[in-house]
Amino acid sequence: MNRERLPRWALRAYLLVFFAYLFAPLAIMAAATFNDSRFPTVVPWRAFTLKWFDALAGDAQLWQALATSLLVGAGVVVLALPVGLAAALLLAALAPRARGFVYAVMVSPLLTPGVIIGIATLIFWRERFGLGGGALLTVIAQASFISAYVMLLVQARLERFDPSLEEAALDLGASQAQVLRRITLPFLAPALGAAAFLAFLQSFENYNTTLFVRGLDTTLTIYIASKVRTGVTPAVNALGLILIALTVAGAVLHEWRTRVLARRRQAAEAGG
Amino acid sequence: MSQNVELDHVSHRFDDFVAVRDVALDIRAGEFFSFLGPSGCGKTTLLRLIAGFIEPAAGRIRIGGRDMHGIGPNRRPTAMIFQNLALFPLMSVADNIAFGLEVRGVDRTTRRRRAEALLELIALPGQGDKRVAELSGGQRQRVAIARALAVEPAVLLLDEPLSALDLKLRQHLRAELRALQRRTGVTFVYITHDQGEALAMSDRVGVMNAGVLQQVAAPEVVYADPATPFVASFVGENNRIDGTVRHCADGRALLDTALGPLVGRCPAALAAGSRAALFVRPERLRPDPAGACDNRLELRVRTRSFEGASVQVGAAGADGTPLTLALGNLGELPALAADSALAVGFAAADATVLAP
Amino acid sequence: MRALARRYGWPLAGLIVLLSTFWVVVQVLLPQLLMLDFSLRPNLLPAERGGAQDVYTLANYATLWRNPVHFGIFVKTLLASAAVTLTTFVVCYPVAFHVARLARAGRARRLLLLLVVPFWINEILRTFAWFILLSWSGPLNALLLALGLVDAPVRFLDGNAGVMLGMVYAYLLFMVFPLYHAIESLDPHQVEAARDLGASWWRIHWRIVLPHAKPGIATGCIMVFMLAAGSYAVPALLGSPKSRWFTEIIYNWFFEGGDWHQGAAYAFILLLLCVGFIVLMLRLFRVRLGELAR
């Protein structure tokens, strides 16, 4: 044993406990889906069942909530993607001093509690434009901070962009719109794809902001939370399991793609 | 159709740094013109002014007689080869070459045909479907040239395009560029800090320093008749000997120096008693034990280095003024031991006297 | 704008500025300003608005001071969020250090993926998992009973402990990643040099690793504190009326008390709390806002 370090086994044990802590609750939640009990639990284990998946299928409110979530998510992507892209392009063109200030304002929604974003949006749009809570206001409120994620992702890629490519295209006679469409956007495409995925997921999962601006519309996340608070059944677990499966598949795909792109870039750089 | 480029007293500044100072010059149609200067001398700025990426703070730029003021880079009859080439990494070689045609709305089959023809021209036939990353450095270089030529520019602007390549390839591409320019007849404006490139390829060279155009002339003239001390020492090797003008008449000046009185040509009149510098090339200095030349110097040998085709001799005058001789290897070479005395001479016609 | 126009042309530059302005001004700045304005006005009937009583007042802020229950909850939210932040840091630091410094590249990648996956899962679902785990007839109680550690099931979901446990779990990963990125950028030779000079392991961490990781620590702490103080889901799901969170009071002003002005004042206080924490962290760790790693 080395006096200058913690013993290796202690660290290993800690990691084991940490990852158990990370995954055990999720595993228990997943397992509870298949327990034939009215309340979601794994003890006592009564019998294996798939009936809670059936219960989901017959839940009209759930399907309505899912439709709302998909609609809101799509709306957020449509709004946040161009806004985040524009913001990143604007930042790149600003003088350093102005850039620091504008950047701080742009990332501030990420450092603001979601409930406050929801409240501020609700008050502003109702008072100034008579727009009350609902799916539309939810899109506006969520996009106000999700645009910042998009901006950061685009900005990270834009930093690696060689501006002489734009100049070369311009020099060859392309209009500025053609440069954007043929040179800049294709270069940014991977970041925009990742941003769209992230934006949709953020919107789909959002609870704190949505809570204040949803009006009478219910998103899936809101629906799940309300189910947990009022009469929870393992149907919620079944729904959670499906969502987790989808999310994990999406996350793994996203991570894998990021790696492949990074490797390809390295290979290209090494080749050049 | 090649066109001329007229720089009408062009100046440009970045904040309070003057990058280009009152440059007036007419680059002729169909000429291979090089701007030569150290990095930071303003030559890249000048090229970007001609391309239209920046607008001059003062003065006018005319291409083919047409004022370029307010005309963006995409509407100028110029095409640029970038230092890093700026090939589009997400497009195939053929798409890169045909990009300029694509944005002009040329149809796909015509584009394909033009790209193929240009690939022939740059000796890369049938390589159009490759990715840019698959090409070697020299091949990329040629693709960049083909891409610029595809839009049939009147003026081709080249921003040190060979600087990233190794020596052998560079020398090979020099000859290729020169031949290409001859064949296409397009006006080439080339910028470089490599005097070898500039002298070897150009019809005329413009030497720049600190934003100022120092001299514009054919390579031979720039080398033999430098207009300023900067040109004299920047282009090629040169020996500089400072002194005071005793008199100056009929294009000849007599200078009093620490190495004795020396005579040289003086392109501009110099006042008697003013300071001046005499420049003489290493290869114009020769051993002169008999004192047959116009000028004679008593030196001591410091170093001797054999370079194959020549021998470089480092020597110094009595006051320590360093001088270099290049003696051609014509069979018999004098044995020059270190610290041995060496009498050299040079013709007055081979020396230039310039105001410092 | 000129630089933008030169690069993208006037129509596109205009669009870029328009979209950015819409976001920054209409979506971010103006709503916050109006919320502040709202919080400084009394709650009046529509007929009275703009009348003699419609003046700026700090009355809505005074409410918090005068209401001992609300003030108690505010202080508890502050302290509990700070405790959650500190706990999260302590739990995450060894993991972040291990993945960043000790693990070989392949293993580090796998561990990172394991960390990323739960990060993607819905906060509500992660909290719901703890709801099952901690419930009165849940697995944790069953385990404790089986081990004989308790005689009767514990009501975990009845107090602040359950809420804080859930928060540590829910916001953990917002701490791990900033820490990981900060530690990863440390030159390993620095650690080796310190060890070579005879420093003990805790001194290496205290003098070399932690100072280097300051921006990451600041980012992680700011994120976790902000999320904890602003959390609504975790206290709503894992708490009870006895363990109310400040956000729950804000929600009630809006949707049960019907006094938006009062709610706006409370929301603004929460915002000030978070801004205060950010400033504190930046001062404490001597980091500039721009240095905050993502």
PDB file of C-alpha atoms in Angstrom, chain B residues 161-301:
ATOM      1  CA  PRO B 161       0.281  29.457 -52.499  1.00  0.00           C
ATOM      2  CA  LEU B 162       3.534  27.515 -52.490  1.00  0.00           C
ATOM      3  CA  SER B 163       4.714  28.392 -49.006  1.00  0.00           C
ATOM      4  CA  ALA B 164       3.356  25.242 -47.346  1.00  0.00           C
ATOM      5  CA  LEU B 165       5.078  22.859 -49.768  1.00  0.00           C
ATOM      6  CA  ASP B 166       8.523  21.302 -49.591  1.00  0.00           C
ATOM      7  CA  LEU B 167      11.394  22.681 -51.636  1.00  0.00           C
ATOM      8  CA  LYS B 168      11.406  20.192 -54.530  1.00  0.00           C
ATOM      9  CA  LEU B 169       7.688  20.484 -55.125  1.00  0.00           C
ATOM     10  CA  ARG B 170       7.873  24.235 -54.826  1.00  0.00           C
ATOM     11  CA  GLN B 171      10.477  24.475 -57.569  1.00  0.00           C
ATOM     12  CA  HIS B 172       8.488  22.161 -59.776  1.00  0.00           C
ATOM     13  CA  LEU B 173       5.273  24.122 -59.284  1.00  0.00           C
ATOM     14  CA  ARG B 174       7.042  27.411 -59.973  1.00  0.00           C
ATOM     15  CA  ALA B 175       7.748  26.261 -63.493  1.00  0.00           C
ATOM     16  CA  GLU B 176       4.214  24.918 -63.822  1.00  0.00           C
ATOM     17  CA  LEU B 177       2.642  28.177 -62.684  1.00  0.00           C
ATOM     18  CA  ARG B 178       4.767  30.140 -65.089  1.00  0.00           C
ATOM     19  CA  ALA B 179       3.826  27.856 -67.981  1.00  0.00           C
ATOM     20  CA  LEU B 180       0.171  28.017 -67.007  1.00  0.00           C
ATOM     21  CA  GLN B 181       0.238  31.775 -66.973  1.00  0.00           C
ATOM     22  CA  ARG B 182       1.789  31.825 -70.431  1.00  0.00           C
ATOM     23  CA  ARG B 183      -0.789  29.376 -71.746  1.00  0.00           C
ATOM     24  CA  THR B 184      -3.852  31.097 -70.286  1.00  0.00           C
ATOM     25  CA  GLY B 185      -2.656  34.659 -70.708  1.00  0.00           C
ATOM     26  CA  VAL B 186      -4.453  35.631 -67.494  1.00  0.00           C
ATOM     27  CA  THR B 187      -2.978  38.468 -65.446  1.00  0.00           C
ATOM     28  CA  PHE B 188      -1.282  36.886 -62.416  1.00  0.00           C
ATOM     29  CA  VAL B 189      -0.785  38.912 -59.255  1.00  0.00           C
ATOM     30  CA  TYR B 190       1.413  36.871 -56.989  1.00  0.00           C
ATOM     31  CA  ILE B 191       2.543  37.709 -53.502  1.00  0.00           C
ATOM     32  CA  THR B 192       5.449  36.085 -51.754  1.00  0.00           C
ATOM     33  CA  HIS B 193       8.219  36.708 -49.260  1.00  0.00           C
ATOM     34  CA  ASP B 194      10.408  34.280 -51.201  1.00  0.00           C
ATOM     35  CA  GLN B 195      12.577  36.313 -53.558  1.00  0.00           C
ATOM     36  CA  GLY B 196      13.601  33.205 -55.477  1.00  0.00           C
ATOM     37  CA  GLU B 197       9.969  32.635 -56.444  1.00  0.00           C
ATOM     38  CA  ALA B 198       9.396  36.261 -57.334  1.00  0.00           C
ATOM     39  CA  LEU B 199      12.524  36.591 -59.463  1.00  0.00           C
ATOM     40  CA  ALA B 200      12.080  33.254 -61.218  1.00  0.00           C
ATOM     41  CA  MET B 201       8.454  33.606 -62.278  1.00  0.00           C
ATOM     42  CA  SER B 202       7.624  37.259 -62.698  1.00  0.00           C
ATOM     43  CA  ASP B 203       7.596  39.650 -65.593  1.00  0.00           C
ATOM     44  CA  ARG B 204       7.813  42.440 -63.055  1.00  0.00           C
ATOM     45  CA  VAL B 205       8.330  42.569 -59.324  1.00  0.00           C
ATOM     46  CA  GLY B 206       7.067  45.133 -56.843  1.00  0.00           C
ATOM     47  CA  VAL B 207       9.143  45.178 -53.673  1.00  0.00           C
ATOM     48  CA  MET B 208       7.266  46.329 -50.580  1.00  0.00           C
ATOM     49  CA  ASN B 209       8.276  47.288 -47.085  1.00  0.00           C
ATOM     50  CA  ALA B 210       6.222  48.759 -44.242  1.00  0.00           C
ATOM     51  CA  GLY B 211       3.256  49.371 -46.534  1.00  0.00           C
ATOM     52  CA  VAL B 212       5.294  51.307 -49.078  1.00  0.00           C
ATOM     53  CA  LEU B 213       6.000  50.139 -52.605  1.00  0.00           C
ATOM     54  CA  GLN B 214       9.772  50.558 -52.889  1.00  0.00           C
ATOM     55  CA  GLN B 215      10.483  49.651 -56.480  1.00  0.00           C
ATOM     56  CA  VAL B 216       8.663  48.203 -59.455  1.00  0.00           C
ATOM     57  CA  ALA B 217      10.793  46.686 -62.203  1.00  0.00           C
ATOM     58  CA  ALA B 218      11.761  43.539 -64.057  1.00  0.00           C
ATOM     59  CA  PRO B 219      13.520  40.961 -61.822  1.00  0.00           C
ATOM     60  CA  GLU B 220      16.907  41.626 -63.461  1.00  0.00           C
ATOM     61  CA  VAL B 221      16.554  45.348 -62.844  1.00  0.00           C
ATOM     62  CA  VAL B 222      15.458  44.956 -59.250  1.00  0.00           C
ATOM     63  CA  TYR B 223      18.493  42.800 -58.681  1.00  0.00           C
ATOM     64  CA  ALA B 224      21.026  44.879 -60.563  1.00  0.00           C
ATOM     65  CA  ASP B 225      19.660  48.370 -59.967  1.00  0.00           C
ATOM     66  CA  PRO B 226      17.956  48.468 -56.592  1.00  0.00           C
ATOM     67  CA  ALA B 227      16.172  51.770 -56.016  1.00  0.00           C
ATOM     68  CA  THR B 228      16.405  51.845 -52.227  1.00  0.00           C
ATOM     69  CA  PRO B 229      18.703  50.375 -49.592  1.00  0.00           C
ATOM     70  CA  PHE B 230      15.834  48.136 -48.510  1.00  0.00           C
ATOM     71  CA  VAL B 231      15.533  46.618 -51.980  1.00  0.00           C
ATOM     72  CA  ALA B 232      19.309  46.292 -52.212  1.00  0.00           C
ATOM     73  CA  SER B 233      19.538  44.255 -49.026  1.00  0.00           C
ATOM     74  CA  PHE B 234      16.210  42.391 -49.226  1.00  0.00           C
ATOM     75  CA  VAL B 235      16.563  41.068 -52.772  1.00  0.00           C
ATOM     76  CA  GLY B 236      19.520  38.719 -52.942  1.00  0.00           C
ATOM     77  CA  GLU B 237      22.702  38.890 -50.908  1.00  0.00           C
ATOM     78  CA  ASN B 238      24.436  42.247 -50.794  1.00  0.00           C
ATOM     79  CA  ASN B 239      27.409  43.944 -49.167  1.00  0.00           C
ATOM     80  CA  ARG B 240      26.800  47.324 -47.670  1.00  0.00           C
ATOM     81  CA  ILE B 241      29.547  49.850 -47.059  1.00  0.00           C
ATOM     82  CA  ASP B 242      28.553  53.185 -45.472  1.00  0.00           C
ATOM     83  CA  GLY B 243      30.366  56.422 -46.191  1.00  0.00           C
ATOM     84  CA  THR B 244      30.193  60.140 -46.995  1.00  0.00           C
ATOM     85  CA  VAL B 245      29.710  61.523 -50.507  1.00  0.00           C
ATOM     86  CA  ARG B 246      32.742  63.428 -51.776  1.00  0.00           C
ATOM     87  CA  HIS B 247      31.170  64.266 -55.103  1.00  0.00           C
ATOM     88  CA  CYS B 248      28.496  62.947 -57.367  1.00  0.00           C
ATOM     89  CA  ALA B 249      28.198  63.684 -61.085  1.00  0.00           C
ATOM     90  CA  ASP B 250      27.230  61.989 -64.352  1.00  0.00           C
ATOM     91  CA  GLY B 251      25.603  59.103 -62.539  1.00  0.00           C
ATOM     92  CA  ARG B 252      28.742  58.296 -60.575  1.00  0.00           C
ATOM     93  CA  ALA B 253      29.493  58.967 -56.933  1.00  0.00           C
ATOM     94  CA  LEU B 254      32.732  58.956 -55.031  1.00  0.00           C
ATOM     95  CA  LEU B 255      32.309  57.877 -51.450  1.00  0.00           C
ATOM     96  CA  ASP B 256      34.755  58.185 -48.566  1.00  0.00           C
ATOM     97  CA  THR B 257      34.475  55.044 -46.441  1.00  0.00           C
ATOM     98  CA  ALA B 258      36.414  53.365 -43.680  1.00  0.00           C
ATOM     99  CA  LEU B 259      37.778  51.064 -46.392  1.00  0.00           C
ATOM    100  CA  GLY B 260      39.044  53.963 -48.465  1.00  0.00           C
ATOM    101  CA  PRO B 261      37.481  55.964 -51.313  1.00  0.00           C
ATOM    102  CA  LEU B 262      35.051  53.919 -53.456  1.00  0.00           C
ATOM    103  CA  VAL B 263      33.268  54.702 -56.711  1.00  0.00           C
ATOM    104  CA  GLY B 264      29.857  53.434 -57.769  1.00  0.00           C
ATOM    105  CA  ARG B 265      26.879  54.299 -59.920  1.00  0.00           C
ATOM    106  CA  CYS B 266      24.360  56.599 -58.326  1.00  0.00           C
ATOM    107  CA  PRO B 267      20.855  56.455 -59.801  1.00  0.00           C
ATOM    108  CA  ALA B 268      19.765  59.598 -57.940  1.00  0.00           C
ATOM    109  CA  ALA B 269      21.836  62.726 -57.369  1.00  0.00           C
ATOM    110  CA  LEU B 270      23.470  62.910 -53.939  1.00  0.00           C
ATOM    111  CA  ALA B 271      24.657  66.074 -52.219  1.00  0.00           C
ATOM    112  CA  ALA B 272      28.359  66.248 -51.402  1.00  0.00           C
ATOM    113  CA  GLY B 273      28.945  65.666 -47.698  1.00  0.00           C
ATOM    114  CA  SER B 274      25.756  63.613 -47.199  1.00  0.00           C
ATOM    115  CA  ARG B 275      25.769  60.076 -45.838  1.00  0.00           C
ATOM    116  CA  ALA B 276      25.273  57.271 -48.358  1.00  0.00           C
ATOM    117  CA  ALA B 277      25.622  53.511 -48.646  1.00  0.00           C
ATOM    118  CA  LEU B 278      27.388  51.597 -51.358  1.00  0.00           C
ATOM    119  CA  PHE B 279      26.042  48.170 -52.255  1.00  0.00           C
ATOM    120  CA  VAL B 280      28.003  45.544 -54.129  1.00  0.00           C
ATOM    121  CA  ARG B 281      26.950  41.918 -54.731  1.00  0.00           C
ATOM    122  CA  PRO B 282      29.135  39.100 -53.358  1.00  0.00           C
ATOM    123  CA  GLU B 283      29.578  37.618 -56.843  1.00  0.00           C
ATOM    124  CA  ARG B 284      30.838  40.980 -58.163  1.00  0.00           C
ATOM    125  CA  LEU B 285      33.740  41.038 -55.758  1.00  0.00           C
ATOM    126  CA  ARG B 286      36.802  39.227 -57.093  1.00  0.00           C
ATOM    127  CA  PRO B 287      40.384  38.724 -55.955  1.00  0.00           C
ATOM    128  CA  ASP B 288      42.403  41.552 -57.403  1.00  0.00           C
ATOM    129  CA  PRO B 289      46.050  41.347 -56.337  1.00  0.00           C
ATOM    130  CA  ALA B 290      47.133  43.559 -59.257  1.00  0.00           C
ATOM    131  CA  GLY B 291      44.735  46.413 -58.505  1.00  0.00           C
ATOM    132  CA  ALA B 292      43.197  46.371 -61.990  1.00  0.00           C
ATOM    133  CA  CYS B 293      39.646  47.277 -60.877  1.00  0.00           C
ATOM    134  CA  ASP B 294      37.995  50.669 -60.257  1.00  0.00           C
ATOM    135  CA  ASN B 295      37.820  49.933 -56.542  1.00  0.00           C
ATOM    136  CA  ARG B 296      40.142  48.025 -54.310  1.00  0.00           C
ATOM    137  CA  LEU B 297      39.634  46.649 -50.798  1.00  0.00           C
ATOM    138  CA  GLU B 298      42.199  45.185 -48.401  1.00  0.00           C
ATOM    139  CA  LEU B 299      40.455  42.486 -46.389  1.00  0.00           C
ATOM    140  CA  ARG B 300      41.196  39.632 -44.019  1.00  0.00           C
ATOM    141  CA  VAL B 301      39.561  36.249 -44.491  1.00  0.00           C
TER     142      VAL B 301
END
